[in-house]
Coordinates of C-alpha atoms and ligand atoms in Angstrom, one line a residue:
Chain A
X1 CA 25.6 -15.3 -15.0
X2 CA 23.1 -15.3 -17.7
X3 CA 19.4 -13.6 -16.3
X4 CA 16.6 -15.1 -17.9
X5 CA 13.5 -13.0 -17.8
X6 CA 9.7 -12.5 -18.7
X7 CA 7.0 -10.9 -17.6
X8 CA 3.3 -11.9 -16.4
X9 CA 1.0 -9.7 -16.9
X10 CA -2.6 -9.2 -17.4
X11 CA -5.8 -7.8 -15.7
X12 CA -6.9 -7.1 -12.1
X13 CA -7.1 -10.0 -10.5
X14 CA -6.4 -12.1 -13.8
X15 CA -3.8 -14.2 -11.4
X16 CA -0.6 -12.6 -12.0
X17 CA 0.9 -12.8 -8.5
X18 CA -0.6 -16.1 -8.1
X19 CA 1.2 -16.9 -10.9
X20 CA 4.5 -15.8 -9.9
X21 CA 3.7 -16.9 -5.9
X22 CA 3.8 -20.8 -7.0
X23 CA 6.0 -21.4 -8.9
X24 CA 9.2 -19.4 -7.7
X25 CA 11.5 -20.9 -5.2
X26 CA 12.0 -17.9 -3.1
X27 CA 9.3 -16.6 -1.2
X28 CA 7.9 -14.2 -3.2
X29 CA 9.4 -10.0 -4.0
X30 CA 5.9 -8.8 -3.6
X31 CA 4.7 -5.0 -3.3
X32 CA 0.9 -5.5 -2.5
X33 CA -1.6 -3.3 -1.0
X34 CA -4.8 -3.4 0.8
X35 CA -7.2 -1.9 -2.7
X36 CA -9.4 0.5 -2.7
X37 CA -10.5 1.0 -6.1
X38 CA -13.4 -1.6 -7.4
X39 CA -10.8 -4.1 -7.3
X40 CA -11.3 -4.6 -3.7
X41 CA -15.3 -6.3 -4.9
X42 CA -12.7 -8.9 -5.6
X43 CA -9.8 -9.2 -3.5
X44 CA -8.2 -7.9 -0.7
X45 CA -5.2 -6.5 -1.8
X46 CA -3.5 -5.7 -5.5
X47 CA 0.2 -5.1 -6.6
X48 CA 1.2 -1.6 -7.1
X49 CA 5.0 -1.7 -8.8
X50 CA 5.6 -5.7 -9.6
X51 CA 5.8 -9.0 -7.8
X52 CA 8.9 -10.7 -8.4
X53 CA 10.1 -14.4 -8.5
X54 CA 13.1 -16.7 -9.1
X55 CA 13.9 -19.6 -10.6
X56 CA 17.5 -20.8 -9.8
X57 CA 19.1 -23.1 -12.2
X58 CA 22.4 -23.6 -11.4
X59 CA 24.9 -20.8 -10.7
X60 CA 25.0 -19.8 -13.5
X61 CA 21.3 -20.0 -14.7
X62 CA 18.6 -18.0 -13.0
X63 CA 15.0 -17.3 -14.4
X64 CA 13.4 -13.4 -12.9
X65 CA 9.9 -13.1 -13.3
X66 CA 8.2 -10.1 -12.6
X67 CA 4.5 -9.0 -12.5
X68 CA 3.0 -6.0 -13.4
X69 CA 0.0 -4.4 -11.6
X70 CA -3.4 -4.5 -13.6
X71 CA -4.7 -1.7 -13.8
X72 CA -4.6 0.5 -16.2
X73 CA -3.1 3.7 -13.9
X74 CA 0.3 1.6 -13.5
X75 CA 0.5 1.5 -17.3
X76 CA 4.6 3.6 -16.0
X77 CA 4.8 -0.1 -15.2
X78 CA 4.2 -2.5 -17.2
X79 CA 6.7 0.2 -19.8
X80 CA 9.0 -0.5 -17.1
X81 CA 8.6 -4.3 -16.7
X82 CA 7.9 -4.6 -20.4
X83 CA 11.3 -2.9 -22.3
X84 CA 13.0 -5.6 -19.6
X85 CA 11.8 -9.0 -20.8
X86 CA 12.7 -11.5 -23.4
X87 CA 9.0 -12.8 -23.4
X88 CA 5.7 -12.2 -21.4
X89 CA 2.4 -14.5 -20.5
X90 CA -1.0 -12.7 -20.7
X91 CA -2.8 -13.6 -18.0
X92 CA -6.8 -13.1 -19.2
X93 CA -10.0 -14.4 -16.5
X94 CA -12.0 -16.5 -18.6
X95 CA -14.8 -16.1 -16.6
X96 CA -14.6 -12.7 -16.9
X97 CA -15.8 -10.7 -20.3
X98 CA -15.5 -7.0 -19.0
X99 CA -12.1 -7.7 -18.7
X100 CA -11.8 -9.0 -22.1
X101 CA -10.9 -5.1 -23.4
X102 CA -9.1 -4.4 -21.0
X103 CA -7.0 -7.4 -22.2
X104 CA -6.5 -6.4 -25.1
X105 CA -5.7 -3.0 -24.2
X106 CA -2.3 -4.1 -22.6
X107 CA -1.3 -5.9 -25.4
X108 CA -2.1 -2.7 -28.5
X109 CA 0.1 -0.9 -25.1
X110 CA 2.9 -3.4 -25.3
X111 CA 3.2 -4.4 -29.3
X112 CA 3.7 -1.1 -29.8
X113 CA 6.4 -1.0 -27.5
X114 CA 8.4 -3.9 -28.1
X115 CA 7.9 -7.5 -30.4
X116 CA 8.9 -10.1 -28.2
X117 CA 7.6 -13.7 -27.9
X118 CA 4.9 -14.1 -26.2
X119 CA 1.6 -16.1 -24.6
X120 CA -2.5 -16.2 -23.5
X121 CA -2.5 -18.0 -20.0
X122 CA -6.3 -18.9 -19.4
X123 CA -7.2 -18.2 -15.9
X124 CA -10.3 -19.1 -13.8
X125 CA -11.7 -21.2 -16.9
X126 CA -13.1 -23.4 -13.9
X127 CA -14.7 -21.1 -12.8
X128 CA -19.0 -20.5 -13.4
X129 CA -19.7 -18.3 -16.2
X130 CA -15.9 -19.5 -18.1
X131 CA -15.7 -18.2 -22.0
X132 CA -14.7 -20.7 -24.4
X133 CA -11.2 -19.9 -25.4
X134 CA -12.1 -19.2 -29.3
X135 CA -14.4 -17.0 -28.1
X136 CA -12.2 -14.7 -26.3
X137 CA -9.6 -15.2 -29.1
X138 CA -11.9 -12.8 -31.3
X139 CA -12.2 -10.5 -27.9
X140 CA -9.0 -10.1 -28.0
X141 CA -8.9 -9.1 -31.4
X142 CA -7.6 -12.2 -33.2
X143 CA -8.9 -13.8 -35.6
X144 CA -9.0 -16.1 -39.4
X145 CA -6.6 -12.5 -40.4
X146 CA -4.6 -11.5 -37.5
X147 CA -2.4 -14.1 -36.6
X148 CA -3.0 -15.4 -32.8
X149 CA 0.3 -16.2 -30.1
X150 CA -0.2 -20.3 -28.3
X151 CA -3.2 -19.9 -25.5
X152 CA -2.8 -22.1 -23.2
X153 CA -5.4 -23.2 -20.0
X154 CA -3.5 -22.2 -16.8
X155 CA -4.8 -22.7 -13.2
X156 CA -1.9 -20.2 -11.4
X157 CA -2.5 -22.3 -8.2
X158 CA -1.5 -25.4 -9.6
X159 CA 2.8 -26.2 -10.1
X160 CA 2.3 -28.3 -13.2
X161 CA 0.2 -25.7 -14.7
X162 CA 2.2 -22.9 -14.1
X163 CA 5.5 -24.9 -15.4
X164 CA 3.4 -26.5 -18.7
X165 CA 3.1 -22.7 -19.1
X166 CA 6.0 -21.8 -19.4
X167 CA 7.2 -24.3 -21.4
X168 CA 4.9 -22.7 -24.4
X169 CA 6.2 -19.7 -23.7
X170 CA 9.4 -22.1 -23.9
X171 CA 8.5 -23.3 -27.5
X172 CA 7.4 -20.0 -29.3
X173 CA 10.9 -18.0 -27.9
X174 CA 12.7 -21.2 -29.9
X175 CA 10.3 -20.7 -32.4
X176 CA 10.7 -16.5 -33.7
X177 CA 14.3 -17.2 -32.6
X178 CA 14.8 -19.7 -35.7
X179 CA 12.8 -17.8 -37.7
Chain B
X1 CA -12.2 9.7 7.5
X2 CA -12.1 13.1 6.6
X3 CA -14.0 15.1 4.2
X4 CA -12.3 15.6 1.4
X5 CA -12.6 18.9 1.0
X6 CA -11.2 19.4 4.6
X7 CA -7.9 17.4 3.4
X8 CA -7.5 19.4 -0.3
X9 CA -7.4 22.9 2.0
X10 CA -5.0 21.2 5.0
X11 CA -2.9 20.1 1.4
X12 CA -3.3 23.8 -0.5
X13 CA -2.5 25.3 2.4
X14 CA 0.3 23.3 3.1
X15 CA 1.7 24.7 -0.6
X16 CA 1.0 27.8 -1.0
X17 CA 2.1 28.7 2.9
X18 CA 5.7 27.2 2.4
X19 CA 8.3 28.7 0.7
X20 CA 9.8 26.0 -2.3
X21 CA 7.2 23.9 -1.3
X22 CA 5.5 23.6 -5.8
X23 CA 3.4 20.6 -5.3
X24 CA 1.8 18.0 -3.0
X25 CA -0.2 15.3 -3.4
X26 CA -2.3 12.6 -1.2
X27 CA -2.2 9.5 -2.2
X28 CA -4.2 5.6 -1.5
X29 CA -1.3 3.5 -1.4
X30 CA -2.8 1.4 -4.3
X31 CA -2.5 4.9 -6.1
X32 CA -6.0 6.6 -6.1
X33 CA -5.8 10.7 -5.8
X34 CA -7.7 11.9 -2.5
X35 CA -6.3 14.8 -2.9
X36 CA -4.0 17.2 -4.5
X37 CA -2.1 20.9 -5.9
X38 CA -0.2 19.7 -8.9
X39 CA 1.4 22.2 -11.2
X40 CA -0.6 22.0 -14.5
X41 CA 1.3 19.8 -16.2
X42 CA 1.4 16.9 -14.5
X43 CA -1.7 14.4 -14.2
X44 CA -3.4 13.4 -11.0
X45 CA -3.5 10.4 -11.7
X46 CA -0.3 8.5 -13.0
X47 CA 1.0 10.5 -10.4
X48 CA -0.5 8.9 -7.8
X49 CA 0.1 5.9 -9.3
X50 CA 3.9 6.8 -9.6
X51 CA 3.7 7.8 -6.0
X52 CA 2.7 4.4 -4.4
X53 CA 4.3 2.0 -6.7
X54 CA 7.4 4.4 -5.8
X55 CA 6.8 4.6 -1.8
X56 CA 5.7 0.5 -1.9
X57 CA 9.2 -0.4 -3.4
X58 CA 11.2 1.9 -1.6
X59 CA 10.1 0.3 1.2
X60 CA 10.9 -3.7 0.7
X61 CA 14.1 -2.4 -0.7
X62 CA 14.3 -1.3 2.8
X63 CA 13.2 -4.3 4.2
X64 CA 15.0 -6.4 2.5
X65 CA 18.9 -4.6 2.6
X66 CA 17.6 -4.6 6.5
X67 CA 17.6 -0.7 6.8
X68 CA 14.6 -0.8 9.3
X69 CA 11.5 1.7 9.1
X70 CA 11.3 3.2 6.0
X71 CA 11.6 7.0 6.4
X72 CA 10.9 8.5 3.5
X73 CA 11.8 8.5 -0.9
X74 CA 13.0 11.0 -2.1
X75 CA 13.7 11.6 -5.7
X76 CA 16.4 14.6 -6.1
X77 CA 16.7 16.0 -9.6
X78 CA 19.0 18.6 -11.4
X79 CA 15.3 21.5 -10.8
X80 CA 13.6 19.8 -7.6
X81 CA 13.1 17.3 -5.0
X82 CA 9.6 14.7 -4.8
X83 CA 9.7 13.5 -1.2
X84 CA 7.3 10.4 0.0
X85 CA 6.5 9.6 2.4
X86 CA 3.1 7.4 4.3
X87 CA 1.1 9.2 5.9
X88 CA -0.4 6.5 8.7
X89 CA -1.3 3.4 7.5
X90 CA -4.0 4.7 4.9
X91 CA -2.5 7.0 2.4
X92 CA 1.2 8.4 0.5
X93 CA 1.7 12.1 0.4
X94 CA 4.1 13.1 -2.4
X95 CA 6.0 16.5 -2.4
X96 CA 7.3 18.6 -4.8
X97 CA 9.7 21.2 -3.4
X98 CA 12.2 23.5 -5.6
X99 CA 15.8 23.2 -6.4
X100 CA 16.6 26.3 -3.5
X101 CA 14.8 24.2 -0.5
X102 CA 16.9 23.1 2.5
X103 CA 16.2 19.9 3.0
X104 CA 16.6 19.9 6.4
X105 CA 13.8 22.2 6.1
X106 CA 12.2 20.7 3.9
X107 CA 11.4 17.3 5.7
X108 CA 11.0 19.3 8.8
X109 CA 8.1 20.9 7.5
X110 CA 6.3 17.7 5.7
X111 CA 6.6 16.0 9.4
X112 CA 4.8 19.1 10.4
X113 CA 2.0 18.7 7.8
X114 CA 2.1 14.9 9.1
X115 CA 1.0 15.0 12.1
X116 CA -2.0 17.5 10.5
X117 CA -3.2 14.7 8.2
X118 CA -2.0 11.7 9.6
X119 CA -5.4 11.4 11.9
X120 CA -7.4 13.2 8.8
X121 CA -6.7 10.0 6.9
X122 CA -7.1 7.0 9.5
Chain C
X1 CA -20.8 -23.9 -25.5
X2 CA -22.6 -20.0 -26.2
X3 CA -21.6 -16.4 -25.7
X4 CA -23.7 -15.3 -22.7
X5 CA -23.3 -11.6 -20.3
X6 CA -25.0 -8.5 -19.2
X7 CA -24.6 -6.0 -20.9
X8 CA -23.2 -4.3 -17.9
X9 CA -20.6 -6.8 -18.4
X10 CA -19.7 -7.0 -22.2
X11 CA -22.0 -4.5 -24.7
X12 CA -23.9 -5.2 -27.8
X13 CA -21.4 -4.1 -30.2
X14 CA -19.1 -5.9 -28.3
X15 CA -21.5 -8.8 -29.5
X16 CA -21.8 -8.2 -32.8
X17 CA -17.3 -7.7 -32.9
X18 CA -17.0 -10.8 -31.5
X19 CA -19.8 -12.8 -34.4
X20 CA -18.3 -10.2 -37.0
X21 CA -14.8 -11.0 -36.7
X22 CA -15.2 -14.9 -35.9
X23 CA -17.7 -15.3 -38.9
X24 CA -20.3 -16.8 -36.7
X25 CA -23.3 -17.6 -37.8
X26 CA -26.1 -18.7 -35.4
X27 CA -28.8 -16.9 -33.1
X28 CA -28.6 -13.7 -30.6
X29 CA -30.8 -13.9 -28.0
X30 CA -32.5 -10.5 -26.1
X31 CA -34.1 -10.3 -23.5
X32 CA -33.7 -6.1 -21.8
X33 CA -34.6 -5.8 -18.3
X34 CA -33.8 -2.2 -18.4
X35 CA -36.9 0.0 -16.0
X36 CA -35.6 2.9 -18.8
X37 CA -39.6 3.3 -19.7
X38 CA -39.0 5.8 -23.1
X39 CA -37.5 2.1 -23.8
X40 CA -40.3 0.0 -25.2
X41 CA -38.6 -3.2 -26.0
X42 CA -41.0 -5.7 -24.3
X43 CA -40.5 -10.0 -25.2
X44 CA -37.7 -11.5 -26.0
X45 CA -34.9 -10.9 -29.2
X46 CA -33.4 -13.4 -31.7
X47 CA -31.1 -11.9 -33.7
X48 CA -30.2 -13.6 -36.6
X49 CA -26.5 -13.8 -38.5
X50 CA -25.4 -15.6 -40.7
X51 CA -21.0 -16.1 -42.0
X52 CA -20.6 -12.6 -39.6
X53 CA -23.6 -10.9 -41.1
X54 CA -27.1 -9.3 -39.7
X55 CA -30.2 -11.5 -41.8
X56 CA -32.9 -10.8 -39.1
X57 CA -34.5 -10.2 -36.3
X58 CA -37.4 -12.0 -34.2
X59 CA -40.1 -10.5 -31.1
X60 CA -40.8 -13.4 -29.6
X61 CA -44.1 -11.3 -28.9
X62 CA -44.4 -10.8 -32.7
X63 CA -43.7 -13.4 -35.0
X64 CA -44.4 -13.9 -38.5
X65 CA -43.1 -9.6 -38.5
X66 CA -42.1 -9.9 -42.2
X67 CA -45.3 -11.5 -42.5
X68 CA -47.5 -9.0 -41.0
X69 CA -45.6 -5.9 -42.1
X70 CA -46.3 -7.3 -45.5
X71 CA -50.0 -7.5 -45.6
X72 CA -50.4 -4.5 -43.8
X73 CA -48.5 -2.9 -45.9
X74 CA -51.3 -4.1 -48.5
X75 CA -48.4 -5.6 -50.7
X76 CA -49.5 -8.5 -51.2
X77 CA -53.3 -9.8 -50.2
X78 CA -53.2 -12.6 -46.4
X79 CA -54.0 -15.3 -48.8
X80 CA -51.8 -14.9 -52.0
X81 CA -49.4 -14.4 -49.1
X82 CA -49.5 -17.8 -47.9
X83 CA -50.2 -19.4 -51.4
X84 CA -46.3 -18.2 -51.6
X85 CA -45.6 -19.7 -48.3
X86 CA -46.8 -22.5 -49.2
X87 CA -44.9 -22.6 -52.0
X88 CA -41.6 -20.9 -51.0
X89 CA -38.7 -23.8 -50.7
X90 CA -37.7 -24.6 -47.2
X91 CA -34.5 -23.4 -47.6
X92 CA -34.6 -20.3 -49.7
X93 CA -35.4 -17.0 -47.6
X94 CA -39.2 -15.4 -48.0
X95 CA -37.4 -12.2 -49.5
X96 CA -36.0 -13.4 -51.9
X97 CA -38.7 -16.4 -53.2
X98 CA -41.2 -13.5 -53.6
X99 CA -38.8 -11.0 -55.3
X100 CA -38.2 -14.0 -57.3
X101 CA -42.2 -14.0 -58.2
X102 CA -42.0 -11.1 -59.2
X103 CA -44.8 -9.6 -55.9
X104 CA -42.7 -7.1 -54.6
X105 CA -39.5 -4.9 -56.0
X106 CA -36.4 -4.3 -54.8
X107 CA -36.7 -1.6 -53.2
X108 CA -40.0 -3.0 -51.1
X109 CA -38.0 -5.2 -49.6
X110 CA -34.9 -3.4 -49.1
X111 CA -37.5 -1.3 -47.0
X112 CA -38.8 -4.2 -45.1
X113 CA -34.5 -5.4 -44.5
X114 CA -34.8 -1.3 -42.9
X115 CA -37.5 -2.3 -40.7
X116 CA -35.6 -5.3 -39.1
X117 CA -32.3 -3.2 -38.7
X118 CA -33.4 -0.5 -37.6
X119 CA -35.1 -2.8 -34.9
X120 CA -32.1 -4.0 -34.2
X121 CA -30.5 -0.9 -34.3
X122 CA -32.6 0.1 -31.4
X123 CA -31.6 -2.4 -28.9
X124 CA -28.8 -0.9 -28.5
X125 CA -29.5 1.6 -26.1
X126 CA -31.1 -0.8 -24.0
X127 CA -28.3 -0.4 -20.4
X128 CA -29.8 -3.4 -18.8
X129 CA -30.2 -7.0 -19.9
X130 CA -29.1 -9.7 -21.1
X131 CA -27.5 -11.7 -24.0
X132 CA -27.1 -15.5 -25.4
X133 CA -25.6 -16.1 -28.9
X134 CA -25.3 -19.6 -29.8
X135 CA -23.7 -21.2 -32.8
X136 CA -26.3 -22.7 -35.7
X137 CA -24.1 -25.9 -35.4
X138 CA -24.0 -26.1 -32.1
X139 CA -27.4 -26.0 -30.8
X140 CA -28.4 -28.3 -33.1
X141 CA -25.4 -30.8 -31.9
X142 CA -26.4 -30.3 -28.4
X143 CA -29.9 -30.2 -28.7
X144 CA -30.6 -32.6 -32.0
X145 CA -33.2 -30.8 -33.4
X146 CA -32.4 -29.3 -36.7
X147 CA -32.9 -25.3 -36.1
X148 CA -32.2 -23.6 -39.1
X149 CA -32.1 -20.2 -40.1
X150 CA -35.7 -18.4 -39.9
X151 CA -36.4 -18.8 -44.0
X152 CA -39.9 -16.7 -43.9
X153 CA -38.6 -14.3 -41.1
X154 CA -35.6 -13.1 -44.4
X155 CA -35.6 -11.0 -46.6
X156 CA -32.6 -12.4 -48.0
X157 CA -31.0 -9.4 -47.5
X158 CA -27.6 -9.2 -45.1
X159 CA -25.3 -6.6 -43.1
X160 CA -21.9 -7.0 -42.1
X161 CA -22.3 -7.0 -38.1
X162 CA -20.6 -4.5 -37.7
X163 CA -21.9 -2.2 -39.8
X164 CA -24.7 -2.2 -38.0
X165 CA -23.4 -2.1 -35.0
X166 CA -21.4 0.9 -35.9
X167 CA -24.9 2.5 -37.3
X168 CA -26.1 1.6 -34.4
X169 CA -23.3 4.0 -32.3
X170 CA -24.0 6.8 -35.2
X171 CA -27.5 7.4 -33.1
X172 CA -26.7 6.1 -29.9
X173 CA -27.7 8.6 -26.9
X174 CA -27.3 6.7 -23.8
X175 CA -24.0 7.8 -23.9
X176 CA -24.1 7.4 -19.5
X177 CA -23.4 3.7 -19.7
X178 CA -20.2 4.2 -20.9
X179 CA -18.8 6.8 -18.8
X180 CA -15.9 4.4 -17.6
X181 CA -15.3 3.3 -20.7
X182 CA -15.2 7.1 -22.0
X183 CA -11.0 7.4 -23.1
X184 CA -9.5 10.0 -22.2
X185 CA -9.0 13.3 -23.7
X186 CA -5.2 13.1 -24.2
X187 CA -4.7 10.1 -25.2
X188 CA -4.1 8.5 -29.1
X189 CA -5.5 5.2 -31.2
X190 CA -4.0 2.8 -32.3
X191 CA -5.6 0.3 -35.4
X192 CA -6.3 -3.3 -34.3
X193 CA -7.1 -4.4 -37.6
X194 CA -5.1 -3.5 -41.2
X195 CA -8.3 -3.0 -43.9
X196 CA -11.6 -3.0 -43.6
X197 CA -14.6 -2.8 -45.9
X198 CA -16.9 -0.7 -44.1
X199 CA -18.8 2.8 -44.7
X200 CA -17.8 4.9 -42.4
X201 CA -18.4 8.5 -42.2
X202 CA -16.2 11.2 -42.4
X203 CA -14.5 11.8 -38.3
X204 CA -14.8 7.4 -37.9
X205 CA -12.6 7.9 -41.7
X206 CA -10.2 10.3 -39.6
X207 CA -10.0 9.2 -37.2
X208 CA -8.8 5.3 -39.0
X209 CA -6.4 7.3 -40.9
X210 CA -4.6 8.5 -38.5
X211 CA -4.8 6.1 -35.5
X212 CA -0.9 5.2 -35.2
X213 CA -1.1 6.8 -31.6
X214 CA 0.8 9.5 -32.2
X215 CA -2.4 12.3 -32.7
X216 CA -5.0 13.1 -29.3
X217 CA -8.1 13.2 -29.4
X218 CA -7.8 16.5 -28.5
X219 CA -5.7 17.3 -31.2
X220 CA -8.5 15.5 -33.5
X221 CA -11.1 17.6 -32.5
X222 CA -9.8 20.4 -32.9
X223 CA -8.6 19.7 -36.2
X224 CA -11.9 18.4 -37.5
X225 CA -13.6 21.1 -35.5
X226 CA -15.6 19.2 -33.5
X227 CA -16.7 18.4 -30.1
X228 CA -14.1 16.7 -28.1
X229 CA -17.5 14.1 -26.7
X230 CA -18.0 13.8 -30.5
X231 CA -14.8 12.8 -30.6
X232 CA -14.6 10.6 -27.8
X233 CA -18.2 8.7 -28.6
X234 CA -16.8 7.9 -32.1
X235 CA -13.5 6.3 -30.7
X236 CA -15.3 4.4 -28.4
X237 CA -17.6 3.1 -30.8
X238 CA -15.0 1.6 -32.9
X239 CA -13.0 0.8 -30.0
X240 CA -16.3 -1.8 -29.4
X241 CA -16.0 -2.6 -32.2
X242 CA -12.9 -4.0 -32.6
X243 CA -11.7 -1.3 -35.6
X244 CA -9.2 0.5 -32.8
X245 CA -7.1 0.6 -29.6
X246 CA -6.9 3.6 -26.9
X247 CA -3.3 3.8 -26.6
X248 CA -2.1 6.0 -23.3
X249 CA -0.5 9.6 -24.1
X250 CA 3.2 8.6 -23.4
X251 CA 2.8 6.6 -26.7
X252 CA 3.5 10.0 -28.9
X253 CA 7.0 10.3 -27.7
X254 CA 7.8 7.2 -27.4
X255 CA 10.3 5.2 -31.3
X256 CA 7.7 3.6 -32.5
X257 CA 8.7 0.1 -34.2
X258 CA 9.2 0.1 -37.9
X259 CA 5.7 -1.4 -38.3
X260 CA 3.1 1.2 -39.5
X261 CA 2.0 -1.5 -42.4
X262 CA -1.1 0.0 -42.0
X263 CA -0.3 3.1 -44.4
X264 CA -0.6 0.7 -47.6
X265 CA -2.9 -0.4 -48.8
X266 CA -0.8 -4.2 -47.3
X267 CA -2.4 -7.5 -47.2
X268 CA -2.6 -10.3 -44.9
X269 CA -0.1 -12.1 -45.2
X270 CA 2.8 -9.2 -45.9
X271 CA 1.3 -7.9 -42.7
X272 CA 1.7 -11.5 -40.7
X273 CA 5.2 -11.3 -42.3
X274 CA 6.3 -8.3 -40.9
X275 CA 5.6 -9.2 -37.6
X276 CA 7.7 -11.7 -37.2
X277 CA 10.5 -10.2 -38.8
X278 CA 10.8 -7.3 -36.3
X279 CA 9.7 -9.5 -32.9
X280 CA 13.3 -9.1 -31.0
X281 CA 15.5 -11.7 -31.7
X282 CA 16.3 -13.4 -27.8
X283 CA 19.4 -13.1 -26.4
X284 CA 18.9 -16.0 -24.0
X285 CA 21.2 -18.9 -24.8
X286 CA 19.8 -22.2 -26.3
X287 CA 21.1 -23.5 -23.0
X288 CA 19.3 -22.2 -20.4
X289 CA 16.0 -22.3 -22.8
X290 CA 16.6 -26.4 -22.3
X291 CA 17.6 -26.8 -18.6
X292 CA 14.7 -24.8 -18.1
X293 CA 12.2 -26.8 -20.5
X294 CA 13.7 -29.4 -18.1
X295 CA 13.7 -28.2 -14.9
X296 CA 9.9 -27.0 -15.5
X297 CA 9.1 -30.5 -17.2
X298 CA 10.6 -32.9 -13.8
X299 CA 9.7 -31.1 -11.1
X300 CA 6.4 -29.9 -11.7
Ligands
GDP1 N1 -10.7 -20.9 -9.0 C1 -10.2 -20.4 -9.1 N2 -8.8 -19.0 -9.1 C2 -7.9 -18.4 -9.5 C3 -7.4 -18.8 -10.9 N3 -6.4 -18.1 -10.8 C4 -6.3 -16.8 -10.0 N4 -7.3 -17.6 -9.1 C5 -7.8 -16.7 -7.8 O1 -7.7 -15.3 -8.0 C6 -7.4 -14.7 -7.1 C7 -6.5 -13.4 -7.3 O2 -5.5 -13.7 -7.8 P1 -4.2 -12.8 -8.1 O3 -3.0 -13.5 -8.8 O4 -4.5 -11.8 -6.7 O5 -4.4 -11.8 -9.3 P2 -3.6 -10.8 -10.0 O6 -4.9 -9.0 -9.9 O7 -3.4 -10.9 -11.8 O8 -1.8 -10.4 -9.9 C8 -6.8 -14.8 -5.9 O9 -7.7 -15.6 -4.7 C9 -6.3 -17.3 -6.7 O10 -6.6 -17.8 -6.2 C10 -7.8 -19.6 -11.5 O11 -7.8 -20.6 -12.8 N5 -8.9 -20.3 -10.6
MG2 MG1 -1.6 -8.4 -8.2

């Protein structure tokens, strides 16, 4: 059996759990607990270990998806998850500029440990106050001087949109493997 | 929920009064510290987040593998034990014990302290 | 669309970082709603940037700041100055023209620009307020009015947005605003950019040079014999400016990939190549990837 593992990471409320739930074939194994920190202003529950979802392609091939917790106090989980996977999606809520630096921090954290193909998925682009893609990229620390990975808009609640973003991740994976 | 100082007092007393217990932390199910008495080298924030993650994962495994309600998660290392237990619905208790601790006695002590703590955190 | 938000959500150094790294030209509107009366900044401010450089600031309550200042200082009399402004070409900074006409010398222009940068620096202490950055090109597309740079409010001098932001943060005092963002004593720093032409002070220089994630702020404070608070604050200023990133202590014993490109005076193309090469070659089979792509395309 060949297993392809990817991670879905990002700040609290970016849409990681929703993303995995939307596309997983099985009921997602989640480890959500009631939020008691500032997360509770955003939503009721928060992931504390990881989310897990799966897509079985055939008896021999399967995709595993791991969602991480968002808060930096769980960075040990980021580390555990990221060392298991072949590629990852970083989700960023486009309407919460206060979270951009947190996303940049996750990115730096991961880059320090592994160099694997990744894409950035912008969520909540339908929400009021959403920033433009170009400006979010700058806030994440990419510019003319620093190569930016592929950036896609994704609505984690929409299966078609999630599937499309995963296709982009696969393309990125292919393009990197060829080098 | 009881005042933090009262929780601290109970946890502190538990750690100092029980032989072979080296530290304890009471944390929220989403991994924030409520109170802790830990050896100096340990980072309270990380320890709290880890305990919550471990317990939630353990409970998921218990459920997935039809083991019923999970009493506790025990990590037995060459230098001692870490035990994670639910403390009511609103907290998780982490206890660190020395290798010399008698397991049965340890679990009993933990059950006892839970009786005191659970009503205080709900 | 514009970049906009509240200062509570997004700080001024972060806005400046985006303007600089995006080489943006346009106008940053800034309105303080601070209840702190010690910061007297009434009215709306317009900060102007050209290709990521700060070039001018205008307060809505004090238009013609530059002209008034020159008159106030008695450098050029009002009538003469008025005539000069009339003669100044429409797309030339007033300061540049006045200098060309030899009505003011270089150091006088410098001191006028210094007043403008000082005013901008004052804004960094505001903890509550609202901002909006509009790209000059986009203003013109959206409003069809041909808005241009405020030539009559410009000295012709410029300063990198990040440079200004670092200067502002060196004399910043309102640190309680950043309590939650302060990097921890035991964290390390990682450099985000390969090189920059900024003027650092000695501590900034040190932080930048040692930023490979392997030395904690606490140790830096000991080594440099400065307070840990000062190290934290300087580190945060540089983090907000997009130069450094806080990395947790756990990384200190992790095997780091061999891409410490910043130790060499590298150029960017070189750095890019390295990052591609060190990317882990995927172990996934092409067959799985193709099957998954087909599955995703046909089932959703
Ligand atoms: N409007 C909108 N809501 C979204 C989007 N993505 C996620 N959400 C919602 O945001 C909330 C937080 O999502 P969740 O998956 O729990 O975030 P996590 O913390 O990253 O796991 C949920 O209520 C989602 O339904 C989006 O693109 N647009
Ligand atoms: Mg989640």
